[in-house]
XYZ file of C-alpha atoms in Angstrom:
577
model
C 0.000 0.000 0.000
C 2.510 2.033 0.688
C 4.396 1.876 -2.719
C 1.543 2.275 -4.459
C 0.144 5.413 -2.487
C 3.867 7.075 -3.070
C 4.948 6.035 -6.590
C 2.296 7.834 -8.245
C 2.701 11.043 -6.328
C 6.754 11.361 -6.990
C 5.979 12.140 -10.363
C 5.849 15.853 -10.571
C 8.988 15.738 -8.842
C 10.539 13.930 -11.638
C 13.533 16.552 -12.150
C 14.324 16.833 -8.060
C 14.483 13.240 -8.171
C 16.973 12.857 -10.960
C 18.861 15.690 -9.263
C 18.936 13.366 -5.946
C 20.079 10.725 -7.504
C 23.018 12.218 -9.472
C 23.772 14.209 -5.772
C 23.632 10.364 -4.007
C 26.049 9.259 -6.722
C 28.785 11.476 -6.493
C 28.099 10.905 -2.410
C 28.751 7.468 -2.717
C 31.567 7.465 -5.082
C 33.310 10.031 -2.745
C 33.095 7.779 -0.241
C 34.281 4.870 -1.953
C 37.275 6.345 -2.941
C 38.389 7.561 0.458
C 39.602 4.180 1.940
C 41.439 3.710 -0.762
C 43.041 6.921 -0.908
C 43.987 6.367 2.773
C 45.240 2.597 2.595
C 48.065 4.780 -0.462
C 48.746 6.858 2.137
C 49.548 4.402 4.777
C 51.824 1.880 2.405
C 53.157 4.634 -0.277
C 53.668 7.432 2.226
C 54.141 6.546 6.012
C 55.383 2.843 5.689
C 58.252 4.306 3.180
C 58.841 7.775 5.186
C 57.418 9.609 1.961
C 56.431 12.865 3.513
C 55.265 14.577 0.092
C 52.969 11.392 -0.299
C 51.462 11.955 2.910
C 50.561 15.622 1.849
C 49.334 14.718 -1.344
C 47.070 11.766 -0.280
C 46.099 14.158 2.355
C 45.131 16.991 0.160
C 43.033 14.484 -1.796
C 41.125 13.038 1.021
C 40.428 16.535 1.730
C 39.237 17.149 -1.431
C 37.225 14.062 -1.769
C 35.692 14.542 1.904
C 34.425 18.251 0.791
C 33.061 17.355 -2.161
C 31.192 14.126 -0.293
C 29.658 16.401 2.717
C 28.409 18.917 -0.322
C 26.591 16.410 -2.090
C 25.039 15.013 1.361
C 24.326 18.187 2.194
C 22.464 19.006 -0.742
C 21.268 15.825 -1.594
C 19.367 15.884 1.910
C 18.034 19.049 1.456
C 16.502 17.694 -2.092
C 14.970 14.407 -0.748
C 12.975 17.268 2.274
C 11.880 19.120 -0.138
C 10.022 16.154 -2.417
C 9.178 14.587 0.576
C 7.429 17.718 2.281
C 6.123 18.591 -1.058
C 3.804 14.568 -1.342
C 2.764 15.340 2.078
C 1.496 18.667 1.175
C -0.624 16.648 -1.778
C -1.456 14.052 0.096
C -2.583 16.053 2.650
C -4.887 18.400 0.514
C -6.167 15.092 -1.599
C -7.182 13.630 1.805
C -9.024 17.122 2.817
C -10.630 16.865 -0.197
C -11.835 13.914 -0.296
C -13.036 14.511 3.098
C -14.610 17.675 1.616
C -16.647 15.346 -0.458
C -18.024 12.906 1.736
C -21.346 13.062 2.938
C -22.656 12.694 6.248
C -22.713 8.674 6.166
C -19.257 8.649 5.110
C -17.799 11.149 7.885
C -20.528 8.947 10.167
C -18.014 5.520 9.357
C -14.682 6.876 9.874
C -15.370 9.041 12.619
C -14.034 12.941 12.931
C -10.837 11.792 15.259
C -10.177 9.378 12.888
C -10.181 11.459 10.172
C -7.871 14.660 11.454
C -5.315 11.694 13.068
C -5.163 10.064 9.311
C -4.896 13.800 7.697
C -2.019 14.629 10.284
C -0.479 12.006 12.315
C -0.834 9.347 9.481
C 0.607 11.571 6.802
C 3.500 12.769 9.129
C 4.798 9.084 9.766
C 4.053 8.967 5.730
C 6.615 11.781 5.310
C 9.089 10.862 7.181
C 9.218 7.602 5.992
C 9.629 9.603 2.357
C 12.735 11.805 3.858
C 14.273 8.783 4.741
C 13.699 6.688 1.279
C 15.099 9.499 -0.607
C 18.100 10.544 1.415
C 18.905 6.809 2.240
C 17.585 4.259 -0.704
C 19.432 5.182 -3.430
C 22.744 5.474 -1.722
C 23.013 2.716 1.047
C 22.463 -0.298 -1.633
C 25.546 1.631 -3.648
C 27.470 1.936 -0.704
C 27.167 -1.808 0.556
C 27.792 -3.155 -3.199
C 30.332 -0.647 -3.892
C 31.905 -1.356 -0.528
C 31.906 -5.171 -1.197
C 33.327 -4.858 -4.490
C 36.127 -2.185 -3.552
C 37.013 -4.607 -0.513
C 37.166 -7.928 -3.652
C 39.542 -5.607 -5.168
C 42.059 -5.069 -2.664
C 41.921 -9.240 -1.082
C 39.603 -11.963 -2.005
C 39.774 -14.594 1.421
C 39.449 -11.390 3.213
C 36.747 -9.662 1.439
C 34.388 -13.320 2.097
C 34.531 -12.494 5.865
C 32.964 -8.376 4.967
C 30.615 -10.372 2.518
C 29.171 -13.000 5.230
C 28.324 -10.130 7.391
C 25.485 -8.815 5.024
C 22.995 -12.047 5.150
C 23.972 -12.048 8.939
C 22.694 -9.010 9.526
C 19.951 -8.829 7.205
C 18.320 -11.780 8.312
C 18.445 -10.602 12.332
C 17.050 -7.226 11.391
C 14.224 -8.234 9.282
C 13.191 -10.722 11.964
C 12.742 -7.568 13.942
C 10.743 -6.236 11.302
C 8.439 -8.522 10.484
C 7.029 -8.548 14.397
C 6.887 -4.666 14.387
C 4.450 -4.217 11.839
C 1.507 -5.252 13.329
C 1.974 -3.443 16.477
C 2.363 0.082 14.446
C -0.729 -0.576 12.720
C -2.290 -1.127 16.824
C -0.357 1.779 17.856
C -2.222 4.263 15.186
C -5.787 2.602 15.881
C -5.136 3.540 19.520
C -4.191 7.063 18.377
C -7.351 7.302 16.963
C -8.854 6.582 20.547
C -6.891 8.820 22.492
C -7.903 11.557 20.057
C -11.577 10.638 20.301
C -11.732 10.656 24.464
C -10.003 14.121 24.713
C -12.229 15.387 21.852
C -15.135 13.749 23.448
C -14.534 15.342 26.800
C -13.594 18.875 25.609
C -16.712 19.152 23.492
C -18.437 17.749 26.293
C -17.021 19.689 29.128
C -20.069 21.241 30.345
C -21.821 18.094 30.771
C -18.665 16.157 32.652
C -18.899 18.793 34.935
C -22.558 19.257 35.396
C -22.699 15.609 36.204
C -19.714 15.476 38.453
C -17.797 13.122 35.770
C -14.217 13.991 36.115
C -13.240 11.307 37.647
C -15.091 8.828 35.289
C -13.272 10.738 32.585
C -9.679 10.986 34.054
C -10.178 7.067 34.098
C -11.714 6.810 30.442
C -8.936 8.760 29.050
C -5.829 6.995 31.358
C -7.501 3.549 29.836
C -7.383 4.543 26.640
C -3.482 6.243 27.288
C -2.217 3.045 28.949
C -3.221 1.134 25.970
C -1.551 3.348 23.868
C 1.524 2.864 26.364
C 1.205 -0.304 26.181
C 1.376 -1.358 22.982
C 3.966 1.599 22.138
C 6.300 0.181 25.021
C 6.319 -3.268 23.301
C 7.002 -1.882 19.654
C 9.790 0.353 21.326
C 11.488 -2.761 22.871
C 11.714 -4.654 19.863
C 13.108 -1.492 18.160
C 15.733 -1.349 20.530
C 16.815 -4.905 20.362
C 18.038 -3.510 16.445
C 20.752 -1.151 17.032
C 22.717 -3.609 19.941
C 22.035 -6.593 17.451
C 23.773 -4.075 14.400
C 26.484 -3.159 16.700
C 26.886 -7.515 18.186
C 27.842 -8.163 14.571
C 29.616 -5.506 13.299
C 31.915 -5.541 16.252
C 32.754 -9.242 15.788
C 33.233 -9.000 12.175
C 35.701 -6.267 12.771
C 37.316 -8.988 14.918
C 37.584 -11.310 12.365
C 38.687 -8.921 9.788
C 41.386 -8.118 11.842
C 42.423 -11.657 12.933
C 42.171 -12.671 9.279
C 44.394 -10.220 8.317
C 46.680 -9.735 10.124
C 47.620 -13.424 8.892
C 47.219 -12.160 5.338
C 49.685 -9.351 5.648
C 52.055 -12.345 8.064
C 52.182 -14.077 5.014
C 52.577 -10.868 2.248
C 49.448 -11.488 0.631
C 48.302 -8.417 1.944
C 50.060 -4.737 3.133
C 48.976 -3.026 5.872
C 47.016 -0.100 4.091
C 44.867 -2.888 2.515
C 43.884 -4.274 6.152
C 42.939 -0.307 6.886
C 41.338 -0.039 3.689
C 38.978 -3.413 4.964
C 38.128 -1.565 8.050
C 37.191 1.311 6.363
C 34.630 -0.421 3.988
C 33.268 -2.387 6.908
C 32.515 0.277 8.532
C 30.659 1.803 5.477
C 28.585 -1.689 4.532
C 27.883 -0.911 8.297
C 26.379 2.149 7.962
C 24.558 1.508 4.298
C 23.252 -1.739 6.862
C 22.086 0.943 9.624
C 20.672 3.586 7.141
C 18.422 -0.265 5.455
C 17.891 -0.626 8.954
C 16.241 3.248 10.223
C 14.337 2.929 7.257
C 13.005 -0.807 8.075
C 12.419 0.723 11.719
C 10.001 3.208 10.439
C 8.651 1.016 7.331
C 5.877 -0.441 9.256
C 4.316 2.782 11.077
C 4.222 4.180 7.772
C 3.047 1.120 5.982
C -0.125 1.300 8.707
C -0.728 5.119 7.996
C -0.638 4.947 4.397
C -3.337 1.991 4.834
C -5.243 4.173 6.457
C -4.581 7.321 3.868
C -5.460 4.693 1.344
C -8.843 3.941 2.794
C -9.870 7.204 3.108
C -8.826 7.592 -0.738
C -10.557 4.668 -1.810
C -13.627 5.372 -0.012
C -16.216 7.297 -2.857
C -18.846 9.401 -1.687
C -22.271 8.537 -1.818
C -23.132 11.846 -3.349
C -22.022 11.894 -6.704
C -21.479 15.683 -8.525
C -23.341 15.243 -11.780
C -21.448 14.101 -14.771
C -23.648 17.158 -16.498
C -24.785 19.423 -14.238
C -27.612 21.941 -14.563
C -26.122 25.260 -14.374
C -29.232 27.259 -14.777
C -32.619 27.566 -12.528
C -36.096 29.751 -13.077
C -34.619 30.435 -9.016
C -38.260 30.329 -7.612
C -37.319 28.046 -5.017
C -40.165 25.585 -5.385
C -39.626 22.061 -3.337
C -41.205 18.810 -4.141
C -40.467 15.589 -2.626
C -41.723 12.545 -4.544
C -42.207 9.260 -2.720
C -38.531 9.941 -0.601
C -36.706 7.054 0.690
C -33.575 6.764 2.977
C -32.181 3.618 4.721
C -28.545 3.737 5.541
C -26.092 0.693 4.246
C -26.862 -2.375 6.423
C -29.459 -1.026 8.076
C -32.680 -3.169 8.721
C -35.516 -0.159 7.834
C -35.595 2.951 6.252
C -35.174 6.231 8.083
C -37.638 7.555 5.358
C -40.432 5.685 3.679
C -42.051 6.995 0.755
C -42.310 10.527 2.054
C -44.171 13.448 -0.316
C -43.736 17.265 0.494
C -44.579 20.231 -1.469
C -43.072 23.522 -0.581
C -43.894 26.538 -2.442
C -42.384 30.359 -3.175
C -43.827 32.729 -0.464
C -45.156 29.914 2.053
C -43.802 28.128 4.359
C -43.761 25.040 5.140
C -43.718 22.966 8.797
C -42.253 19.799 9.265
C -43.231 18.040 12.835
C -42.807 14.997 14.287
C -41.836 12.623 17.048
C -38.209 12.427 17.844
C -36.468 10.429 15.515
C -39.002 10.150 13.335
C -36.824 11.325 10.523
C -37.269 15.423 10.405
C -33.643 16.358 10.017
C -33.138 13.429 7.426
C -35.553 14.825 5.160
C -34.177 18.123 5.095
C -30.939 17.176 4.968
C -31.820 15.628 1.586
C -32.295 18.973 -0.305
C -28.427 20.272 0.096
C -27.256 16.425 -0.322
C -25.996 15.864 3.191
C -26.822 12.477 1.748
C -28.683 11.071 -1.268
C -31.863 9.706 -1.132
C -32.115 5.770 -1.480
C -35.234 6.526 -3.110
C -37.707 9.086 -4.958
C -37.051 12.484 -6.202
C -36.232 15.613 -4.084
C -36.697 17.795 -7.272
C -35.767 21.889 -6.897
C -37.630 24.285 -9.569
C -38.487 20.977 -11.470
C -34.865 19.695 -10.985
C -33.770 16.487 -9.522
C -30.642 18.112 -6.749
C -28.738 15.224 -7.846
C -28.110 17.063 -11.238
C -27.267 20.398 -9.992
C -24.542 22.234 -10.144
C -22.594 22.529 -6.564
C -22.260 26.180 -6.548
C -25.581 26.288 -7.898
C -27.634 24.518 -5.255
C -25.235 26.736 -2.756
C -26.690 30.027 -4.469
C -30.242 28.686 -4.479
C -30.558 26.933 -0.963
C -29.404 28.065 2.739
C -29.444 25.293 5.646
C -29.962 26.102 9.357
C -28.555 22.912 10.569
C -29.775 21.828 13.826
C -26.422 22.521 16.006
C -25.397 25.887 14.629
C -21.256 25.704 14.197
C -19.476 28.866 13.659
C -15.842 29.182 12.508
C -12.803 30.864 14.445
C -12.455 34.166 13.184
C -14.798 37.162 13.404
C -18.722 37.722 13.503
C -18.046 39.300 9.869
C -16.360 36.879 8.659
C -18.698 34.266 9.537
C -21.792 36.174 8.070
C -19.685 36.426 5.054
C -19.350 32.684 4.691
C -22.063 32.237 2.043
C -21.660 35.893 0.316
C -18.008 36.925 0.634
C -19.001 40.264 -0.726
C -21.534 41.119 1.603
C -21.249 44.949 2.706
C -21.328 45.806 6.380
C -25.155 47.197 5.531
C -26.251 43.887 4.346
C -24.457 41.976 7.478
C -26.600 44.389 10.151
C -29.437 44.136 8.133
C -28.994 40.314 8.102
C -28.934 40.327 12.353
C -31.768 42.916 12.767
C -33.538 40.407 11.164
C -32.643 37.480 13.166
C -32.919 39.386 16.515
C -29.027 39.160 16.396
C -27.944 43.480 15.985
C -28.636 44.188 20.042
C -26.033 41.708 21.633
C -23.313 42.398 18.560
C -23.517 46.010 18.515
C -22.737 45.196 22.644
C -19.576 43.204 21.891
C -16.516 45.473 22.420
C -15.349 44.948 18.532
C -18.887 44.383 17.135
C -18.891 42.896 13.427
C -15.157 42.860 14.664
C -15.326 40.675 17.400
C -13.572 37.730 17.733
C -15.554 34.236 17.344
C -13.776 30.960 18.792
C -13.584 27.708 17.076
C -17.780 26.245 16.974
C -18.919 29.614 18.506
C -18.504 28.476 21.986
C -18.031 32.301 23.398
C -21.279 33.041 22.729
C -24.500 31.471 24.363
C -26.398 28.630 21.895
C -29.365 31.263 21.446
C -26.907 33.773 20.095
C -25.255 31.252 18.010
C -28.356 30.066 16.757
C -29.231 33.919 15.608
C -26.000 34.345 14.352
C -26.411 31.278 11.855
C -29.631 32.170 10.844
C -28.093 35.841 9.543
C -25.477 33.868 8.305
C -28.064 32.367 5.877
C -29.857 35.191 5.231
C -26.559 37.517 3.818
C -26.772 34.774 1.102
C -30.560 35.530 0.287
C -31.108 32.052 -1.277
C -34.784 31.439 -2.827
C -35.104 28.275 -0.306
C -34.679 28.572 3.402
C -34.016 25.323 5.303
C -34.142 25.944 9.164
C -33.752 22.632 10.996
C -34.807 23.228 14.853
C -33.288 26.585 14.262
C -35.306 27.858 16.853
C -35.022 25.602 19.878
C -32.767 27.931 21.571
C -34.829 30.919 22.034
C -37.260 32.236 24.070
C -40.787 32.628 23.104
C -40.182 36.120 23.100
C -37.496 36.325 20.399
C -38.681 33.453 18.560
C -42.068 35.282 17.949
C -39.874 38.772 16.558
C -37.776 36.498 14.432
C -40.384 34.882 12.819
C -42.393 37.915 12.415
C -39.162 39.990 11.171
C -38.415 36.415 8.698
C -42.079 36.897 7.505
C -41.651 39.831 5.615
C -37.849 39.381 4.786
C -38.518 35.515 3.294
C -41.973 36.792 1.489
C -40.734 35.547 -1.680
C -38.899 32.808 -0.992
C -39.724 29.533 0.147
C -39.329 28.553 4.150
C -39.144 24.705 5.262
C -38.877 24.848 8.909
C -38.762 21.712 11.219
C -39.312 22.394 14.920
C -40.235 20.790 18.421
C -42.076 23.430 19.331
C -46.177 23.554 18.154
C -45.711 27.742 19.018
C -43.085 28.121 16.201
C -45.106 26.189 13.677
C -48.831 26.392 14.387
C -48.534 30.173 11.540
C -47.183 27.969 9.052
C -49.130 27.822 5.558
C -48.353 23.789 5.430
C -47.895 21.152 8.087
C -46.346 17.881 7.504
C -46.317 15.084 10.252
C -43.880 12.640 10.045
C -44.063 9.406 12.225
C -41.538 6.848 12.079
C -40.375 7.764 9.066
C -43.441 8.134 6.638
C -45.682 11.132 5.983
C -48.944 10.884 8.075
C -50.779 14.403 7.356
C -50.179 17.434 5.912
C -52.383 20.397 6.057
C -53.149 23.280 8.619
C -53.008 23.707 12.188
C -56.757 23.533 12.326
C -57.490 21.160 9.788
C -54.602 18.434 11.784
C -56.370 19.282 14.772
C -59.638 18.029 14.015
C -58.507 15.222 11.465
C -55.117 14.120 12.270
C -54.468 12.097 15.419
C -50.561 11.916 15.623
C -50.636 15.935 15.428
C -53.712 16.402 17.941
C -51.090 14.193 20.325
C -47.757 16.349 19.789
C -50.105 19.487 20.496
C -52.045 18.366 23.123
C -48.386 17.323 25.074
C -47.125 20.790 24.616
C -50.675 23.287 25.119
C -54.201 22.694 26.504
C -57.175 22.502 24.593
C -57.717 26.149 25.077
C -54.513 27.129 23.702
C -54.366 24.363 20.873
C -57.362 26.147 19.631
């Protein structure tokens, strides 16, 4: 997985790589030649008293050594910069994939899951990349080159330097192979570390309301031990590698050295050449280490880009259209046809054959028992999610054909737990009309009872908003989503329990002030509340996921019993009527 998530994305960094490799080479060559050059120094220049040859051999190793650290240097600064540059990709294709998904999609992989595999997952993906690139190309020239330097200067001595290869390979990748699974645990248990803390910051209000702290100190050690755990038994196999490396190497040298000193007893061999031996075991020793850091971080990176992968190979269940509609009449006129939604594996629909007409200049209630399936239905008209069935059909258009920025232009969503961005109130009222003058934006929150409290704020359309709003109270937040909307001035307004946080007070003034601002445009509203519905033109009841009545407040009262009952458990007869 992880070749085939990298090789792909190295090729618009098809000239750096060339460059790298050409840098490597001239690396590796330089240090090839430097053992050599040293073992003529020894027997031409010390052995003989040759003082000059000492200075010249000298001068060259010099030389040599420079131009080595240059090309390392630069070499390593080429393999960062293609590395940094696929995690940047990576990192936006995951984000936009992400981007695409619908709601059943970011329901599987969970949000923790999905910032640790757009982060951590690429990180461990990178690195893995700096160290391919700076390492790959050169260690396998260094150990061959090193073996077949050593052949050249004594054959019965070079066997010993080639027998330590195999050795060594064989006791690292034994290592190896019992790493990779725990990496691949260690990420998973990432992922729940990240969902506790995110779980228990969101949810910080109700840990402490309940007295919880202590259940969640506990919840979130658990879930850190077993990260501990398993990262504790990864970490000691890793560090069995580097005293195994160091076991062989050290007793090779031993042998070298035992060997040949007999070699150079018997004249088969001069004393340079034994120095020259050491110096190429020590660089198959570190081509061996570099294989080895590389194997060591291999199967971490092999579990993130699994996880990168799966996120990539995971399509969206909302399509774009292959040939979009571009082009609406822009009335804003709703129609559900026979709507069906059951989500993959599930035993029943969410939605059964559900009908709904919404027209310009009405709006339109949608009521029901919890869980009966309100949000669902609305969140069909944007494409939160497809429907499994039927038509949701906009101006006479199915919204599966419509152009993206279209069906942004033409309908606004209130979603049920208004989220605002980190920034200012501005800039989140500008969200849908980046244009927007600062008229339009105080316009926008007289409307939605919103200009009193901002005009309060120290900075006012200035003032700083945290991440999700959470400096401001959910009624405000509420308000400020619902002018958020209406800067946009779509010709269908989707408010899902937009209202729930209010009092009756300002809910009546924002409905009365959305009356006349929303007079041609179409309003779908779902609510809890009968108060905040009971006006509406049309009333749809929904239980358990099909359509049960639609009509007026009145007319449900008298001829609709699932209606009568949601009333009748919120007002008295007097007030019903």
């Amino acid at each position: 997985m992880l070749t085939r998530l990298l090789v792909p994305r190295l090729g618009p960094y098809r000239a750096l790589l060339a460059l790298l490799v050409a840098l490597q080479l001239v690396q590796t060559l330089a240090s090839l030649a430097l053992p050599t050059l040293n073992a003529g120094v020894i027997d031409q220049g010390v052995l003989r008293g040759d003082t000059g040859r000492v200075l010249t051999g000298g001068a060259a190793m010099t030389g040599v050594t420079l131009l080595q650290a240059a090309a390392a240097a630069a070499a390593t600064y080429t393999g960062a910069r293609i590395a940094m540059g696929v995690a940047r990709d990576l990192r936006s294709e995951v984000f936009r994939r992400v981007q695409d998904f619908s709601a059943r999609e970011r329901g599987r992989f969970g949000a923790a899951s999905l910032i640790t595999r757009t982060t951590n997952d690429v990180q461990q993906v990178q690195t893995f990349t700096v160290l391919v690139l700076t390492m790959l190309v050169a260690a396998p020239l260094l150990c061959v080159g090193g073996i077949a330097m050593a052949l050249r200067q004594d054959v019965p001595l070079a066997l010993v330097l080639l027998l330590f290869v195999p050795v060594m390979t064989g006791a690292v990748g034994t290592v190896v192979l019992r790493m990779r699974p725990l990496f691949r645990g260690m990420q998973e248990r990432v992922d729940g570390a990240n969902r506790v803390l995110r779980e228990q910051i969101t949810g910080v209000r109700v840990v402490r309301a309940f007295v919880r702290d202590r259940h969640e100190r506990e919840r979130f050690a658990a879930a850190n031990d077993d990260l501990l755990t398993v990262g504790l038994r990864a970490g000691r196999l890793q560090a069995l590698m580097f005293p195994t490396v160091l076991i062989v190497w050290q007793l090779t040298t031993v042998a070298l050295v035992y060997v040949g000193a007999h070699r150079i007893e018997a004249g088969a061999l001069q004393p340079g050449g034994l120095f020259a031996f050491l110096g190429y075991l020590l660089q198959t020793s570190m081509s061996v280490m570099m294989v080895l850091f590389l194997l060591m971080h291999m199967p971490r990176a092999e579990a993130g880009a699994e996880r990168i992968g799966e996120v990539l190979a995971t399509e969206s269940s909302v399509v774009p259209p292959v040939d979009p509609v571009r082009t609406l009449a822009r009335r804003g006129h709703l129609e559900v046809r026979a709507a069906e939604f059951r989500y993959p594996g599930a035993e029943e629909s969410v939605l059964k054959d559900v009908g709904l007409v919404a027209r310009p200049g009405e709006t339109t209630a949608i009521i029901g028992s919890t869980g009966s399936g309100k949000s669902t239905l609305l969140g069909l008209v944007p494409r939160l999610f497809d429907a499994t069935g039927g038509e949701v059909l906009v101006d006479g258009v199915d919204v599966r054909r419509l152009d993206p920025d279209l069906m942004a232009k033409t309908v606004g969503l209130v979603p049920q737990k208004p989220y605002l961005f980190s920034g200012t109130v501005a800039t989140n009222l500008r969200y849908g009309k980046p244009d927007a003058t600062d008229e339009e934006l105080w316009h926008a929150l007289e409307v939605a009872q919103a200009a009193d409290f901002v005009r309060g704020l120290d900075d006012g359309l200035d003032a700083p908003v945290t991440q999700g709003g959470t400096n401001f109270s959910g009624g405000q937040r509420q308000r400020l989503a619902i002018a958020r909307v209406l800067v946009a001035r779509p010709r269908l307004y989707l408010f899902d329990d937009s209202f729930s946080a209010l009092d009756p007070r300002t809910d009546a003034a924002l409905r009365a002030a959305l009356r006349t601002e929303t007079a041609d445009a179409t309003v779908v509203i779902v609510a809890q509340r009968v108060s905040t519905i009971r006006d509406a033109d049309r009333i749809v009841v929904l239980d358990r996921g099909r359509s049960v009545g639609a009509g007026t407040h009145t007319s449900l009262m008298e001829d609709n019993a699932t209606y009568r009952e949601i009333v009748l458990s919120q007002l008295t007869e007097e007030e019903a009527a």
